[in-house]
Short mmCIF file of C-alpha atoms and ligand atoms in Angstrom, two decimals:
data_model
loop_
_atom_site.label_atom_id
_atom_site.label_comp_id
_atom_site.label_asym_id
_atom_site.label_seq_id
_atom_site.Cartn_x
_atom_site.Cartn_y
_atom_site.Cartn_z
CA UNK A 6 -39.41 5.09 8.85
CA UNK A 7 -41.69 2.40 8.47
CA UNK A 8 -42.38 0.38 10.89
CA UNK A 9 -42.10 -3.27 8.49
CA UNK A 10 -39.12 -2.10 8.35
CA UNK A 11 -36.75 -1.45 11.51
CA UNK A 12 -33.01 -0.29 11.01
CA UNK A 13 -31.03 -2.78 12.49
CA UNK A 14 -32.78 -6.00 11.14
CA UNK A 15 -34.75 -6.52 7.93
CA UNK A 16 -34.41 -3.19 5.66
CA UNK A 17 -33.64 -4.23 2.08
CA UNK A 18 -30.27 -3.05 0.68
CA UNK A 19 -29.33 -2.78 -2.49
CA UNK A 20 -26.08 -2.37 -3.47
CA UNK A 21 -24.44 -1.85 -7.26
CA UNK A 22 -21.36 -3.24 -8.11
CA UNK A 23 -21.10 -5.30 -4.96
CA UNK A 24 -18.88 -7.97 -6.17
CA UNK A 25 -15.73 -6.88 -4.67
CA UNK A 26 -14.12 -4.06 -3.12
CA UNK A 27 -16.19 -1.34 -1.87
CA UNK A 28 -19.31 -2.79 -2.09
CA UNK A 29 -18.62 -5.93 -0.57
CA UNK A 30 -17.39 -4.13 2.20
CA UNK A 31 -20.67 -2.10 2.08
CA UNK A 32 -22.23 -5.54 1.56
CA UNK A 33 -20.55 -6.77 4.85
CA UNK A 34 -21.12 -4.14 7.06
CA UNK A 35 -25.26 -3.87 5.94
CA UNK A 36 -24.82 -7.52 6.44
CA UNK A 37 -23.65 -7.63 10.25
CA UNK A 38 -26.65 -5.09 10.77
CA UNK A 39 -28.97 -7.98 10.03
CA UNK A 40 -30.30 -6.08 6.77
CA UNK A 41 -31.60 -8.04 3.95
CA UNK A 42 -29.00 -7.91 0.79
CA UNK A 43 -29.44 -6.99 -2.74
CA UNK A 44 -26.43 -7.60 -4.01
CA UNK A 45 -25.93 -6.37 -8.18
CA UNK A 46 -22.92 -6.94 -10.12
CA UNK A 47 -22.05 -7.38 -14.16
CA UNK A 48 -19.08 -10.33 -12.52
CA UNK A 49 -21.49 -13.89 -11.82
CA UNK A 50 -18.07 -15.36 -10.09
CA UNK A 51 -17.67 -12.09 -7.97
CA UNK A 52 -20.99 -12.20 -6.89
CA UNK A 53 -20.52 -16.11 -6.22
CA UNK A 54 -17.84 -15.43 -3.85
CA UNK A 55 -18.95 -12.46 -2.11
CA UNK A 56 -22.04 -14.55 -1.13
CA UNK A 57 -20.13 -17.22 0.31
CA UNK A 58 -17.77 -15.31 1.99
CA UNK A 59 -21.09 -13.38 3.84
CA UNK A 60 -22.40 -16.87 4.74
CA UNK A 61 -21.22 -16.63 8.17
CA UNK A 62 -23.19 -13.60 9.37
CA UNK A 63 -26.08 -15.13 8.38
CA UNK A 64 -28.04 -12.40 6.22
CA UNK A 65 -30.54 -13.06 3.70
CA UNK A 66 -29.60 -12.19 0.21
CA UNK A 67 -30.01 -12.41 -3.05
CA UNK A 68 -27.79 -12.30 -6.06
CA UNK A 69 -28.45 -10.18 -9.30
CA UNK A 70 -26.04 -10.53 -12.85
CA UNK A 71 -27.20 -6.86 -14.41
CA UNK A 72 -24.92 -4.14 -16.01
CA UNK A 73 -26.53 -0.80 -14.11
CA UNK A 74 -25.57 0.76 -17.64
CA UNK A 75 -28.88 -1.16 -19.68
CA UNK A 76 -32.29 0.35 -19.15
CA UNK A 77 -34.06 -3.00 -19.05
CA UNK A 78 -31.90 -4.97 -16.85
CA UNK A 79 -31.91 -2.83 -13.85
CA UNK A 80 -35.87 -2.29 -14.45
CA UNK A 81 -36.08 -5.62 -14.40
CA UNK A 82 -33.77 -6.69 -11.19
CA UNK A 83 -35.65 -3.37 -9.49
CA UNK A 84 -39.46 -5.21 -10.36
CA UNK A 85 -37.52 -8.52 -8.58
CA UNK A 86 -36.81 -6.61 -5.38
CA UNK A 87 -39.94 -5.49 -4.79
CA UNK A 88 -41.67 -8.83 -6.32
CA UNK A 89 -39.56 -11.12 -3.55
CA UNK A 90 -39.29 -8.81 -0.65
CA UNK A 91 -42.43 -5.95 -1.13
CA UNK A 92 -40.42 -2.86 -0.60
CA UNK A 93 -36.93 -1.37 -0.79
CA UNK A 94 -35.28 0.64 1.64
CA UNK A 95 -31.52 1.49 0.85
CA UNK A 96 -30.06 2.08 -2.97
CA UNK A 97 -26.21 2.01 -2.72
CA UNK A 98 -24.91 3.73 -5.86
CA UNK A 99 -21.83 2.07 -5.88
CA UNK A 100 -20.76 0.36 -9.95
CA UNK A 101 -18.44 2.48 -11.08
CA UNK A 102 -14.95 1.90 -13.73
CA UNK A 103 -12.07 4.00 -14.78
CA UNK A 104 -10.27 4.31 -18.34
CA UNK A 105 -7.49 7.03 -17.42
CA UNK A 106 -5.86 9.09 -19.84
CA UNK A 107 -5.06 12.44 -20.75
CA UNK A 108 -7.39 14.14 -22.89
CA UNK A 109 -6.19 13.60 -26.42
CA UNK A 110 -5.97 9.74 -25.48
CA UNK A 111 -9.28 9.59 -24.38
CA UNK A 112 -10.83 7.49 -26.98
CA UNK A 113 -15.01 7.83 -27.72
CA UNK A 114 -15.34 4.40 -26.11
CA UNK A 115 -13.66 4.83 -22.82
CA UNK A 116 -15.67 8.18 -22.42
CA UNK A 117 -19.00 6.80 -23.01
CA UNK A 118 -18.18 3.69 -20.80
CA UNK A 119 -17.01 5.20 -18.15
CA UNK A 120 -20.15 7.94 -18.27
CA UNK A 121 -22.52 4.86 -18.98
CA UNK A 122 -21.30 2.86 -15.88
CA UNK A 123 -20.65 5.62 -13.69
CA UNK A 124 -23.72 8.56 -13.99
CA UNK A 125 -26.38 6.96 -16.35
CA UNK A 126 -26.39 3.53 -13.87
CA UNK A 127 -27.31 5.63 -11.13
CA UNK A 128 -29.47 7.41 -12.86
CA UNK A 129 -31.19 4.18 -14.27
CA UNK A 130 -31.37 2.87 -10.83
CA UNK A 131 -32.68 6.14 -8.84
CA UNK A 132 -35.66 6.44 -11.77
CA UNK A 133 -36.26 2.51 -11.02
CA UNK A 134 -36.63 2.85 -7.64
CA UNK A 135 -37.88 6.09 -6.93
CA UNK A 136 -41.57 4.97 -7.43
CA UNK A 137 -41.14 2.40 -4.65
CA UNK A 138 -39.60 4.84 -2.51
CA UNK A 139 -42.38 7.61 -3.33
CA UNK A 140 -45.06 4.98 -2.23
CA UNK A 141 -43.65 3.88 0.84
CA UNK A 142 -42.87 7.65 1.72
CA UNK A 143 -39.47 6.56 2.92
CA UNK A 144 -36.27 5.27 1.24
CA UNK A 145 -32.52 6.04 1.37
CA UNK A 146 -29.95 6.77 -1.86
CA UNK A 147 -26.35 7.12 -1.00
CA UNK A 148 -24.23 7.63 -4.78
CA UNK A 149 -20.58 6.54 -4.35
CA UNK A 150 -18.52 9.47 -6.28
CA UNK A 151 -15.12 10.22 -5.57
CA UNK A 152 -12.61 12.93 -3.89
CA UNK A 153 -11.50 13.03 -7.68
CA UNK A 154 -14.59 14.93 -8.87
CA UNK A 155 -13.30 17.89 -7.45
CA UNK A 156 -10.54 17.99 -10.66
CA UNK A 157 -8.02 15.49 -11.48
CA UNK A 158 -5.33 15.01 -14.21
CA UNK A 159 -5.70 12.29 -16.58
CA UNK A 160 -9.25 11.50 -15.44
CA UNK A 161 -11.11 13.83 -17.77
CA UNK A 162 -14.14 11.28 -17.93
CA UNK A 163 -13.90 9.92 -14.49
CA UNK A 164 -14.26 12.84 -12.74
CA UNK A 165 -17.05 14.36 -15.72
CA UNK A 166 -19.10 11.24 -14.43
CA UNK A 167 -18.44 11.77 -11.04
CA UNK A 168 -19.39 15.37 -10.79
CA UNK A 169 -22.42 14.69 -13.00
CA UNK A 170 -22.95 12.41 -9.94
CA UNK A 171 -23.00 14.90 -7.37
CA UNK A 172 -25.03 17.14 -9.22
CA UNK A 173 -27.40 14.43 -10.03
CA UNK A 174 -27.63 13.86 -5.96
CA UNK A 175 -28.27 17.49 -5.30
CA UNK A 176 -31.22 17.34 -7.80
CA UNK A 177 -32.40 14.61 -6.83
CA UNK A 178 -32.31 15.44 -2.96
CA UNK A 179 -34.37 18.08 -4.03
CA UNK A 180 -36.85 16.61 -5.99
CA UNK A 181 -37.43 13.57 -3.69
CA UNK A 182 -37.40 15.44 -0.09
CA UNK A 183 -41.07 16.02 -0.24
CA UNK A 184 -41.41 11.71 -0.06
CA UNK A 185 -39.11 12.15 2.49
CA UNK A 186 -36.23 10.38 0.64
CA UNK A 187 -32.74 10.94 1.51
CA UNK A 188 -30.01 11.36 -1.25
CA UNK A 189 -26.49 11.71 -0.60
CA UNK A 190 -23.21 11.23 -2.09
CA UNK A 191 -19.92 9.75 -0.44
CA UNK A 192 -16.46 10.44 -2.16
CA UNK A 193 -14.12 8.37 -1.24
CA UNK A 194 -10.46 9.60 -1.67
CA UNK A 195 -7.76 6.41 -2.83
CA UNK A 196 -8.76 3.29 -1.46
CA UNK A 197 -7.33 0.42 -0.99
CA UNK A 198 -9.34 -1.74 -3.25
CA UNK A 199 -9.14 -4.27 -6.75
CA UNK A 200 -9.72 -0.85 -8.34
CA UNK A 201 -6.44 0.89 -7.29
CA UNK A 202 -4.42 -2.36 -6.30
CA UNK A 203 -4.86 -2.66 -10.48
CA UNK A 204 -2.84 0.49 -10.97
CA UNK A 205 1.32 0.68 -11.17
CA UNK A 206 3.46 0.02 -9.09
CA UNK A 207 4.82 3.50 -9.48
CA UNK A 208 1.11 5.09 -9.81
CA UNK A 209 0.07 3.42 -6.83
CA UNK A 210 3.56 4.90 -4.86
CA UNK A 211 2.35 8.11 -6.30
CA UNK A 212 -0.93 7.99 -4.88
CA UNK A 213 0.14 6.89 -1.46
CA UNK A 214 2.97 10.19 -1.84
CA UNK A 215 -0.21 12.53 -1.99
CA UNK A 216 -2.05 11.81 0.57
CA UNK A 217 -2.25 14.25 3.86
CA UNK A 218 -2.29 10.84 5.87
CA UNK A 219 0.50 9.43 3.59
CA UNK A 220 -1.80 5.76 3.51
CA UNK A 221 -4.67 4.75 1.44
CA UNK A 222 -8.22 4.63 3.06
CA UNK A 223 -9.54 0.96 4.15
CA UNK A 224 -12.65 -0.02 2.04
CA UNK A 225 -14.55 -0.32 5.58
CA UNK A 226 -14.24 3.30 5.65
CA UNK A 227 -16.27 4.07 3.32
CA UNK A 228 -19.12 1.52 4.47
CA UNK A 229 -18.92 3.07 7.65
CA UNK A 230 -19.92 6.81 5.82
CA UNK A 231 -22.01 4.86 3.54
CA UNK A 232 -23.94 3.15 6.71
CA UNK A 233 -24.37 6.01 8.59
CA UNK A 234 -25.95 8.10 5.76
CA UNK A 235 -28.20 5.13 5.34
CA UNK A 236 -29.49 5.05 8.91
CA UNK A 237 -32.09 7.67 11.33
CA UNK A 238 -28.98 9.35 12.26
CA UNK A 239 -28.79 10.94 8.92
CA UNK A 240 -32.68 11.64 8.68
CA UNK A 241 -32.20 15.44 7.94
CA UNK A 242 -28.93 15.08 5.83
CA UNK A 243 -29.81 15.58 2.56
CA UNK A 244 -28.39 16.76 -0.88
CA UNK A 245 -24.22 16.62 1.46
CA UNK A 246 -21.30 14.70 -0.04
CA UNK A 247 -19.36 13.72 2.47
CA UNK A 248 -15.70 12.85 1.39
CA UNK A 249 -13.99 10.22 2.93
CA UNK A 250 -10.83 10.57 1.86
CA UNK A 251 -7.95 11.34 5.11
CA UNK A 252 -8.11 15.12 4.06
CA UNK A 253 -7.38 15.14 0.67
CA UNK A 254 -10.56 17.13 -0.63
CA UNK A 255 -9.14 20.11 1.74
CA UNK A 256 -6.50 21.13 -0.14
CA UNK A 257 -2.84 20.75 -1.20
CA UNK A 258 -0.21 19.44 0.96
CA UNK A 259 3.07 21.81 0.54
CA UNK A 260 5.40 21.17 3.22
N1 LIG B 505 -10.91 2.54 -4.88
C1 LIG B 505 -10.80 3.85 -4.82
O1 LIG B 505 -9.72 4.40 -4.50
C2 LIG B 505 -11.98 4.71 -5.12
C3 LIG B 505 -11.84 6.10 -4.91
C4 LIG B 505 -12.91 6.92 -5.18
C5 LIG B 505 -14.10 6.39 -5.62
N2 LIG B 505 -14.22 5.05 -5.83
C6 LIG B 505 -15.51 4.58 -6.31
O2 LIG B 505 -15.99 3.55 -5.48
C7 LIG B 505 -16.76 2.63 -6.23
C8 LIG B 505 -16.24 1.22 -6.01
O3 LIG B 505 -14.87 1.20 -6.33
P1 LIG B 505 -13.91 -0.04 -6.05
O4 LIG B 505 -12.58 0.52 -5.76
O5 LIG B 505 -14.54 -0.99 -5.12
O6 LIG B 505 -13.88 -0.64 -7.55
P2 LIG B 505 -13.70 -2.15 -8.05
O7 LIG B 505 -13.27 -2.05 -9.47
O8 LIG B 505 -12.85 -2.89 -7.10
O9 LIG B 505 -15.19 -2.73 -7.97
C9 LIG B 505 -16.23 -2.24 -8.79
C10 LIG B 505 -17.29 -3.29 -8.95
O10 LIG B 505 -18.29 -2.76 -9.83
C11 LIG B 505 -18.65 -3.77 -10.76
N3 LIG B 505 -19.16 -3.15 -11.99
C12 LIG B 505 -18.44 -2.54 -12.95
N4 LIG B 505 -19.23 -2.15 -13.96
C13 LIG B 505 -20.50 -2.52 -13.62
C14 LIG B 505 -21.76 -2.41 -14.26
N5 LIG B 505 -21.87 -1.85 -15.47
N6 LIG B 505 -22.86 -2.91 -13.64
C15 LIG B 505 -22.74 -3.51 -12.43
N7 LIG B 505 -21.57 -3.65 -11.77
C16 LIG B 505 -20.46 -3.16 -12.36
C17 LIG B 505 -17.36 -4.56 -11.00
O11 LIG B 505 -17.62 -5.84 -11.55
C18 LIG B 505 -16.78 -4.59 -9.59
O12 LIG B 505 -17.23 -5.71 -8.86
C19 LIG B 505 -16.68 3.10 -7.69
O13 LIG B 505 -17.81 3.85 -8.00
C20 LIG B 505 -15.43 3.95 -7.70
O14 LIG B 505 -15.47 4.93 -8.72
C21 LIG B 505 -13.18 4.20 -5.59
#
């Protein structure tokens, strides 16, 4: 790694849909590392918040309104990165929505949104990035998925995106190894988050019924996964999704 750079204190982190959940827990944890924060989000008011409730650890930061869906705007926040702090060291994949239905519910819209959000944002934001990271010969890419991408019913276009996510990893692992850029994938299993806390009453029961541990993962679970693919520890992991998700990824429970 380079040595402007240290782990620990003053790599720049940027982190997609940051505003709540996940990635302000990602946001947190990067945060208490002493790293400097790029924190994206579509929400203003989220991203209001989340800064003032990371106040007390004293990072730097900065605050970006951009939908990771449009071309332009993530070009654009990407050129301000690099304008204000002259490199870029850690892209956290993280936006990402659901519209769940079965299959003949699935309307156009909710399939292109969730495919726009979800696989062409980190797309858009690995191609912005990537010719930072290919000039510094260093740089970090961790893609939130999910455990879901492995099949689910009634989330035809989630998991589609999220799949097209891993496979977009793998790729790019490939293709960006020689810069000696790392890209990896986490996928979380349920979490408790705004995400799933939004679901039903019943759904949520549901969820909680099928998993191994019987208990939803903490958001600072996955930030722990995320952080350590981020860091030297991980500096021949490439091209691995590592699912965070209490065993549900290993197979059915049938007791
Ligand atoms: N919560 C879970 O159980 C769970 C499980 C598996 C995977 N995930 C994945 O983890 C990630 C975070 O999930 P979460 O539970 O924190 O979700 P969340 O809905 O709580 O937060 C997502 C954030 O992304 C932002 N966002 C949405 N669209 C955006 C866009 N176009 N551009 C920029 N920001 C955008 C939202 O404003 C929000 O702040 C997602 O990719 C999700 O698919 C979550």
């Amino acid at each position: 790694m380079n040595s402007m750079a240290q782990e620990g204190g003053g790599r720049v982190v940027l982190i997609t849909g940051a505003g709540q959940g996940i990635g302000a827990a990602i946001a947190r944890r990067f945060a208490l590392q002493g790293e400097k924060l790029v924190l994206v989000d579509v929400n203003a008011e989220q991203l209001r918040l989340l800064a003032e409730s990371l106040a007390d650890t004293g990072c730097e930061m900065m605050q970006m309104t951009a939908d990771v869906a449009s071309k332009d705007q993530v070009h654009e926040l990407v050129s301000h990165v690099v304008e204000r702090f002259g490199r870029l060291d850690v892209l956290v994949n993280n936006a990402g929505i659901i519209r769940d239905n079965l299959i003949s519910n699935i309307s156009e819209q909710d399939w292109d949104q969730v495919l726009d959000v979800n696989l062409k944002g980190a797309f858009l934001c690995c191609q912005a990035v990537f010719p930072t990271f290919k000039q510094q010969r260093s740089g970090k890419i961790v893609n939130i998925v999910s455990r879901a991408w492995l099949g689910s019913i009634g989330q035809a276009n989630y998991t589609a995106s999220k799949g097209g996510l891993v496979s977009l990893t793998r790729s790019l692992a490939l293709e960006f190894a020689r810069f000696q850029v790392n890209v990896n994938a986490v996928a979380p299993g349920a979490i408790d988050s705004p995400m799933t806390q939004g679901l039903t009453q019943e759904a949520r029961e549901r969820l909680i019924r099928m998993q191994p541990t019987g208990k939803m993962g903490r958001v600072e679970d996955i930030a722990a996964a995320v952080a350590f693919l981020a860091s030297e520890d991980a500096e021949f992991i490439t091209g691995q999704v590592l699912h965070v998700d209490g065993g549900k990824s290993v197979g059915l429970l049938s007791l």
